[in-house]
Amino acid sequence: MSSRVVVRMAPALKGRRSPLTLTQSAVQRLKELQAKSLPEEKTKTLKIGIQGKGCSGNAYTLSWVDEPKKFDEKVTQDGVTVLIDSKALLTLIGTEMDWFEGKLASQFIFNNPNVKGACGCGESFLV
């Protein structure tokens, strides 16, 4: 009895969509921050994470790091690189990072489609 082996080629992989997009104002602000930094800090990269705190349970964290950890996601857009903490990746998928500058406050704002609720002050969120 003979047997046949059928080999099928895997479909071509499509380009993967970035888990985080940056608005032009966010890109511009990150470039300004890097330009203002001290020479020894020019190699640092902004890392976005999520920490359990606040009324709704989660809050975004921003920190400057020297190098990514093993499973951090690297997002590069318009000459700016941002890292996403591996523990925050699923929560941040599809998020848009924006920079807002007003009379009373200047801050990064995250437009996250995964958020189900937020506290009144806007500092924490629920997924």
JSON list of C-alpha atoms in Angstrom, two decimals:
[
{"chain": "A", "resi": 1, "resn": "MET", "atom": "CA", "xyz": [0.00, 0.00, 0.00]},
{"chain": "A", "resi": 2, "resn": "SER", "atom": "CA", "xyz": [1.46, 3.34, -0.96]},
{"chain": "A", "resi": 3, "resn": "SER", "atom": "CA", "xyz": [0.83, 6.55, 0.88]},
{"chain": "A", "resi": 4, "resn": "ARG", "atom": "CA", "xyz": [0.77, 10.03, -0.48]},
{"chain": "A", "resi": 5, "resn": "VAL", "atom": "CA", "xyz": [2.10, 13.06, 1.24]},
{"chain": "A", "resi": 6, "resn": "VAL", "atom": "CA", "xyz": [0.56, 16.37, 0.38]},
{"chain": "A", "resi": 7, "resn": "VAL", "atom": "CA", "xyz": [2.59, 19.47, 1.07]},
{"chain": "A", "resi": 8, "resn": "ARG", "atom": "CA", "xyz": [0.89, 22.84, 1.08]},
{"chain": "A", "resi": 9, "resn": "MET", "atom": "CA", "xyz": [2.65, 26.13, 1.09]},
{"chain": "A", "resi": 10, "resn": "ALA", "atom": "CA", "xyz": [1.72, 28.44, 3.91]},
{"chain": "A", "resi": 11, "resn": "PRO", "atom": "CA", "xyz": [-0.01, 31.62, 2.79]},
{"chain": "A", "resi": 12, "resn": "ALA", "atom": "CA", "xyz": [2.21, 34.65, 2.57]},
{"chain": "A", "resi": 13, "resn": "LEU", "atom": "CA", "xyz": [2.33, 36.58, 5.81]},
{"chain": "A", "resi": 14, "resn": "LYS", "atom": "CA", "xyz": [0.70, 39.95, 5.71]},
{"chain": "A", "resi": 15, "resn": "GLY", "atom": "CA", "xyz": [2.27, 43.02, 7.26]},
{"chain": "A", "resi": 16, "resn": "ARG", "atom": "CA", "xyz": [1.40, 43.28, 10.91]},
{"chain": "A", "resi": 17, "resn": "ARG", "atom": "CA", "xyz": [-0.41, 46.36, 12.13]},
{"chain": "A", "resi": 18, "resn": "SER", "atom": "CA", "xyz": [1.28, 48.36, 14.87]},
{"chain": "A", "resi": 19, "resn": "PRO", "atom": "CA", "xyz": [-0.31, 47.93, 18.33]},
{"chain": "A", "resi": 20, "resn": "LEU", "atom": "CA", "xyz": [0.10, 51.67, 18.97]},
{"chain": "A", "resi": 21, "resn": "THR", "atom": "CA", "xyz": [-0.13, 54.65, 16.65]},
{"chain": "A", "resi": 22, "resn": "LEU", "atom": "CA", "xyz": [1.18, 58.13, 17.37]},
{"chain": "A", "resi": 23, "resn": "THR", "atom": "CA", "xyz": [-0.48, 61.33, 16.23]},
{"chain": "A", "resi": 24, "resn": "GLN", "atom": "CA", "xyz": [1.71, 63.97, 14.60]},
{"chain": "A", "resi": 25, "resn": "SER", "atom": "CA", "xyz": [1.55, 66.10, 17.74]},
{"chain": "A", "resi": 26, "resn": "ALA", "atom": "CA", "xyz": [2.77, 63.14, 19.85]},
{"chain": "A", "resi": 27, "resn": "VAL", "atom": "CA", "xyz": [5.61, 62.46, 17.40]},
{"chain": "A", "resi": 28, "resn": "GLN", "atom": "CA", "xyz": [6.59, 66.13, 17.47]},
{"chain": "A", "resi": 29, "resn": "ARG", "atom": "CA", "xyz": [6.53, 66.26, 21.30]},
{"chain": "A", "resi": 30, "resn": "LEU", "atom": "CA", "xyz": [8.65, 63.12, 21.62]},
{"chain": "A", "resi": 31, "resn": "LYS", "atom": "CA", "xyz": [11.19, 64.59, 19.19]},
{"chain": "A", "resi": 32, "resn": "GLU", "atom": "CA", "xyz": [11.27, 67.80, 21.26]},
{"chain": "A", "resi": 33, "resn": "LEU", "atom": "CA", "xyz": [11.82, 65.84, 24.49]},
{"chain": "A", "resi": 34, "resn": "GLN", "atom": "CA", "xyz": [14.68, 63.86, 22.97]},
{"chain": "A", "resi": 35, "resn": "ALA", "atom": "CA", "xyz": [16.25, 67.03, 21.56]},
{"chain": "A", "resi": 36, "resn": "LYS", "atom": "CA", "xyz": [16.14, 68.70, 25.00]},
{"chain": "A", "resi": 37, "resn": "SER", "atom": "CA", "xyz": [17.62, 65.71, 26.84]},
{"chain": "A", "resi": 38, "resn": "LEU", "atom": "CA", "xyz": [21.18, 65.59, 28.14]},
{"chain": "A", "resi": 39, "resn": "PRO", "atom": "CA", "xyz": [23.80, 63.96, 25.89]},
{"chain": "A", "resi": 40, "resn": "GLU", "atom": "CA", "xyz": [24.01, 60.82, 28.06]},
{"chain": "A", "resi": 41, "resn": "GLU", "atom": "CA", "xyz": [20.21, 60.46, 27.91]},
{"chain": "A", "resi": 42, "resn": "LYS", "atom": "CA", "xyz": [19.91, 60.68, 24.10]},
{"chain": "A", "resi": 43, "resn": "THR", "atom": "CA", "xyz": [19.97, 56.87, 23.81]},
{"chain": "A", "resi": 44, "resn": "LYS", "atom": "CA", "xyz": [17.01, 56.37, 26.15]},
{"chain": "A", "resi": 45, "resn": "THR", "atom": "CA", "xyz": [13.65, 55.28, 24.76]},
{"chain": "A", "resi": 46, "resn": "LEU", "atom": "CA", "xyz": [10.17, 56.00, 26.08]},
{"chain": "A", "resi": 47, "resn": "LYS", "atom": "CA", "xyz": [8.46, 52.91, 27.46]},
{"chain": "A", "resi": 48, "resn": "ILE", "atom": "CA", "xyz": [4.69, 52.70, 27.95]},
{"chain": "A", "resi": 49, "resn": "GLY", "atom": "CA", "xyz": [3.26, 50.37, 30.53]},
{"chain": "A", "resi": 50, "resn": "ILE", "atom": "CA", "xyz": [0.23, 49.84, 32.73]},
{"chain": "A", "resi": 51, "resn": "GLN", "atom": "CA", "xyz": [0.20, 49.82, 36.49]},
{"chain": "A", "resi": 52, "resn": "GLY", "atom": "CA", "xyz": [-2.59, 48.69, 38.79]},
{"chain": "A", "resi": 53, "resn": "LYS", "atom": "CA", "xyz": [-3.77, 51.81, 40.63]},
{"chain": "A", "resi": 54, "resn": "GLY", "atom": "CA", "xyz": [-6.47, 54.45, 40.80]},
{"chain": "A", "resi": 55, "resn": "CYS", "atom": "CA", "xyz": [-10.24, 54.29, 41.16]},
{"chain": "A", "resi": 56, "resn": "SER", "atom": "CA", "xyz": [-10.78, 52.13, 38.08]},
{"chain": "A", "resi": 57, "resn": "GLY", "atom": "CA", "xyz": [-7.83, 49.80, 38.56]},
{"chain": "A", "resi": 58, "resn": "ASN", "atom": "CA", "xyz": [-5.28, 50.65, 35.83]},
{"chain": "A", "resi": 59, "resn": "ALA", "atom": "CA", "xyz": [-3.16, 53.65, 34.91]},
{"chain": "A", "resi": 60, "resn": "TYR", "atom": "CA", "xyz": [-0.65, 54.29, 32.13]},
{"chain": "A", "resi": 61, "resn": "THR", "atom": "CA", "xyz": [3.03, 54.59, 33.02]},
{"chain": "A", "resi": 62, "resn": "LEU", "atom": "CA", "xyz": [5.68, 56.37, 30.99]},
{"chain": "A", "resi": 63, "resn": "SER", "atom": "CA", "xyz": [9.37, 55.90, 31.70]},
{"chain": "A", "resi": 64, "resn": "TRP", "atom": "CA", "xyz": [12.69, 56.37, 29.92]},
{"chain": "A", "resi": 65, "resn": "VAL", "atom": "CA", "xyz": [14.73, 53.16, 29.59]},
{"chain": "A", "resi": 66, "resn": "ASP", "atom": "CA", "xyz": [18.21, 52.39, 28.28]},
{"chain": "A", "resi": 67, "resn": "GLU", "atom": "CA", "xyz": [17.25, 49.19, 26.47]},
{"chain": "A", "resi": 68, "resn": "PRO", "atom": "CA", "xyz": [14.15, 47.06, 25.96]},
{"chain": "A", "resi": 69, "resn": "LYS", "atom": "CA", "xyz": [13.44, 43.94, 27.96]},
{"chain": "A", "resi": 70, "resn": "LYS", "atom": "CA", "xyz": [13.21, 40.62, 26.18]},
{"chain": "A", "resi": 71, "resn": "PHE", "atom": "CA", "xyz": [9.51, 40.69, 25.21]},
{"chain": "A", "resi": 72, "resn": "ASP", "atom": "CA", "xyz": [8.88, 44.45, 24.93]},
{"chain": "A", "resi": 73, "resn": "GLU", "atom": "CA", "xyz": [7.24, 45.53, 21.68]},
{"chain": "A", "resi": 74, "resn": "LYS", "atom": "CA", "xyz": [9.08, 48.15, 19.64]},
{"chain": "A", "resi": 75, "resn": "VAL", "atom": "CA", "xyz": [6.97, 50.69, 17.72]},
{"chain": "A", "resi": 76, "resn": "THR", "atom": "CA", "xyz": [8.71, 53.03, 15.28]},
{"chain": "A", "resi": 77, "resn": "GLN", "atom": "CA", "xyz": [6.81, 55.78, 13.50]},
{"chain": "A", "resi": 78, "resn": "ASP", "atom": "CA", "xyz": [8.06, 58.91, 11.72]},
{"chain": "A", "resi": 79, "resn": "GLY", "atom": "CA", "xyz": [11.55, 58.61, 13.21]},
{"chain": "A", "resi": 80, "resn": "VAL", "atom": "CA", "xyz": [10.36, 58.09, 16.81]},
{"chain": "A", "resi": 81, "resn": "THR", "atom": "CA", "xyz": [10.66, 54.79, 18.67]},
{"chain": "A", "resi": 82, "resn": "VAL", "atom": "CA", "xyz": [8.45, 53.85, 21.61]},
{"chain": "A", "resi": 83, "resn": "LEU", "atom": "CA", "xyz": [8.52, 50.62, 23.61]},
{"chain": "A", "resi": 84, "resn": "ILE", "atom": "CA", "xyz": [5.46, 48.84, 24.98]},
{"chain": "A", "resi": 85, "resn": "ASP", "atom": "CA", "xyz": [5.85, 46.75, 28.10]},
{"chain": "A", "resi": 86, "resn": "SER", "atom": "CA", "xyz": [5.03, 43.14, 27.29]},
{"chain": "A", "resi": 87, "resn": "LYS", "atom": "CA", "xyz": [2.49, 42.97, 30.14]},
{"chain": "A", "resi": 88, "resn": "ALA", "atom": "CA", "xyz": [0.60, 45.96, 28.71]},
{"chain": "A", "resi": 89, "resn": "LEU", "atom": "CA", "xyz": [0.59, 44.89, 25.07]},
{"chain": "A", "resi": 90, "resn": "LEU", "atom": "CA", "xyz": [-2.85, 43.24, 24.93]},
{"chain": "A", "resi": 91, "resn": "THR", "atom": "CA", "xyz": [-4.44, 46.19, 26.72]},
{"chain": "A", "resi": 92, "resn": "LEU", "atom": "CA", "xyz": [-2.85, 48.73, 24.36]},
{"chain": "A", "resi": 93, "resn": "ILE", "atom": "CA", "xyz": [-3.61, 47.08, 21.00]},
{"chain": "A", "resi": 94, "resn": "GLY", "atom": "CA", "xyz": [-5.31, 49.62, 18.75]},
{"chain": "A", "resi": 95, "resn": "THR", "atom": "CA", "xyz": [-4.46, 52.60, 20.97]},
{"chain": "A", "resi": 96, "resn": "GLU", "atom": "CA", "xyz": [-3.66, 56.05, 19.62]},
{"chain": "A", "resi": 97, "resn": "MET", "atom": "CA", "xyz": [-1.21, 58.17, 21.62]},
{"chain": "A", "resi": 98, "resn": "ASP", "atom": "CA", "xyz": [-1.78, 61.93, 21.33]},
{"chain": "A", "resi": 99, "resn": "TRP", "atom": "CA", "xyz": [-0.20, 65.03, 22.82]},
{"chain": "A", "resi": 100, "resn": "PHE", "atom": "CA", "xyz": [-2.54, 67.68, 24.25]},
{"chain": "A", "resi": 101, "resn": "GLU", "atom": "CA", "xyz": [-1.39, 71.15, 25.19]},
{"chain": "A", "resi": 102, "resn": "GLY", "atom": "CA", "xyz": [-3.87, 73.47, 26.86]},
{"chain": "A", "resi": 103, "resn": "LYS", "atom": "CA", "xyz": [-3.88, 76.46, 29.17]},
{"chain": "A", "resi": 104, "resn": "LEU", "atom": "CA", "xyz": [-4.09, 74.37, 32.34]},
{"chain": "A", "resi": 105, "resn": "ALA", "atom": "CA", "xyz": [-2.42, 71.10, 31.37]},
{"chain": "A", "resi": 106, "resn": "SER", "atom": "CA", "xyz": [-0.09, 69.48, 28.86]},
{"chain": "A", "resi": 107, "resn": "GLN", "atom": "CA", "xyz": [-0.09, 65.71, 28.65]},
{"chain": "A", "resi": 108, "resn": "PHE", "atom": "CA", "xyz": [-0.05, 62.59, 26.56]},
{"chain": "A", "resi": 109, "resn": "ILE", "atom": "CA", "xyz": [-3.53, 61.21, 26.00]},
{"chain": "A", "resi": 110, "resn": "PHE", "atom": "CA", "xyz": [-4.28, 57.60, 25.12]},
{"chain": "A", "resi": 111, "resn": "ASN", "atom": "CA", "xyz": [-7.34, 56.93, 22.96]},
{"chain": "A", "resi": 112, "resn": "ASN", "atom": "CA", "xyz": [-7.76, 53.25, 23.77]},
{"chain": "A", "resi": 113, "resn": "PRO", "atom": "CA", "xyz": [-10.65, 51.31, 22.17]},
{"chain": "A", "resi": 114, "resn": "ASN", "atom": "CA", "xyz": [-10.27, 48.56, 24.81]},
{"chain": "A", "resi": 115, "resn": "VAL", "atom": "CA", "xyz": [-11.26, 50.79, 27.73]},
{"chain": "A", "resi": 116, "resn": "LYS", "atom": "CA", "xyz": [-14.66, 49.90, 29.18]},
{"chain": "A", "resi": 117, "resn": "GLY", "atom": "CA", "xyz": [-14.76, 52.63, 31.83]},
{"chain": "A", "resi": 118, "resn": "ALA", "atom": "CA", "xyz": [-12.72, 55.37, 33.47]},
{"chain": "A", "resi": 119, "resn": "CYS", "atom": "CA", "xyz": [-12.76, 57.27, 36.74]},
{"chain": "A", "resi": 120, "resn": "GLY", "atom": "CA", "xyz": [-14.07, 60.83, 36.90]},
{"chain": "A", "resi": 121, "resn": "CYS", "atom": "CA", "xyz": [-10.62, 62.45, 37.00]},
{"chain": "A", "resi": 122, "resn": "GLY", "atom": "CA", "xyz": [-9.44, 60.49, 33.95]},
{"chain": "A", "resi": 123, "resn": "GLU", "atom": "CA", "xyz": [-6.30, 59.12, 35.61]},
{"chain": "A", "resi": 124, "resn": "SER", "atom": "CA", "xyz": [-7.31, 55.45, 35.67]},
{"chain": "A", "resi": 125, "resn": "PHE", "atom": "CA", "xyz": [-9.32, 53.11, 33.47]},
{"chain": "A", "resi": 126, "resn": "LEU", "atom": "CA", "xyz": [-10.96, 49.70, 33.34]},
{"chain": "A", "resi": 127, "resn": "VAL", "atom": "CA", "xyz": [-10.62, 47.10, 30.57]}
]
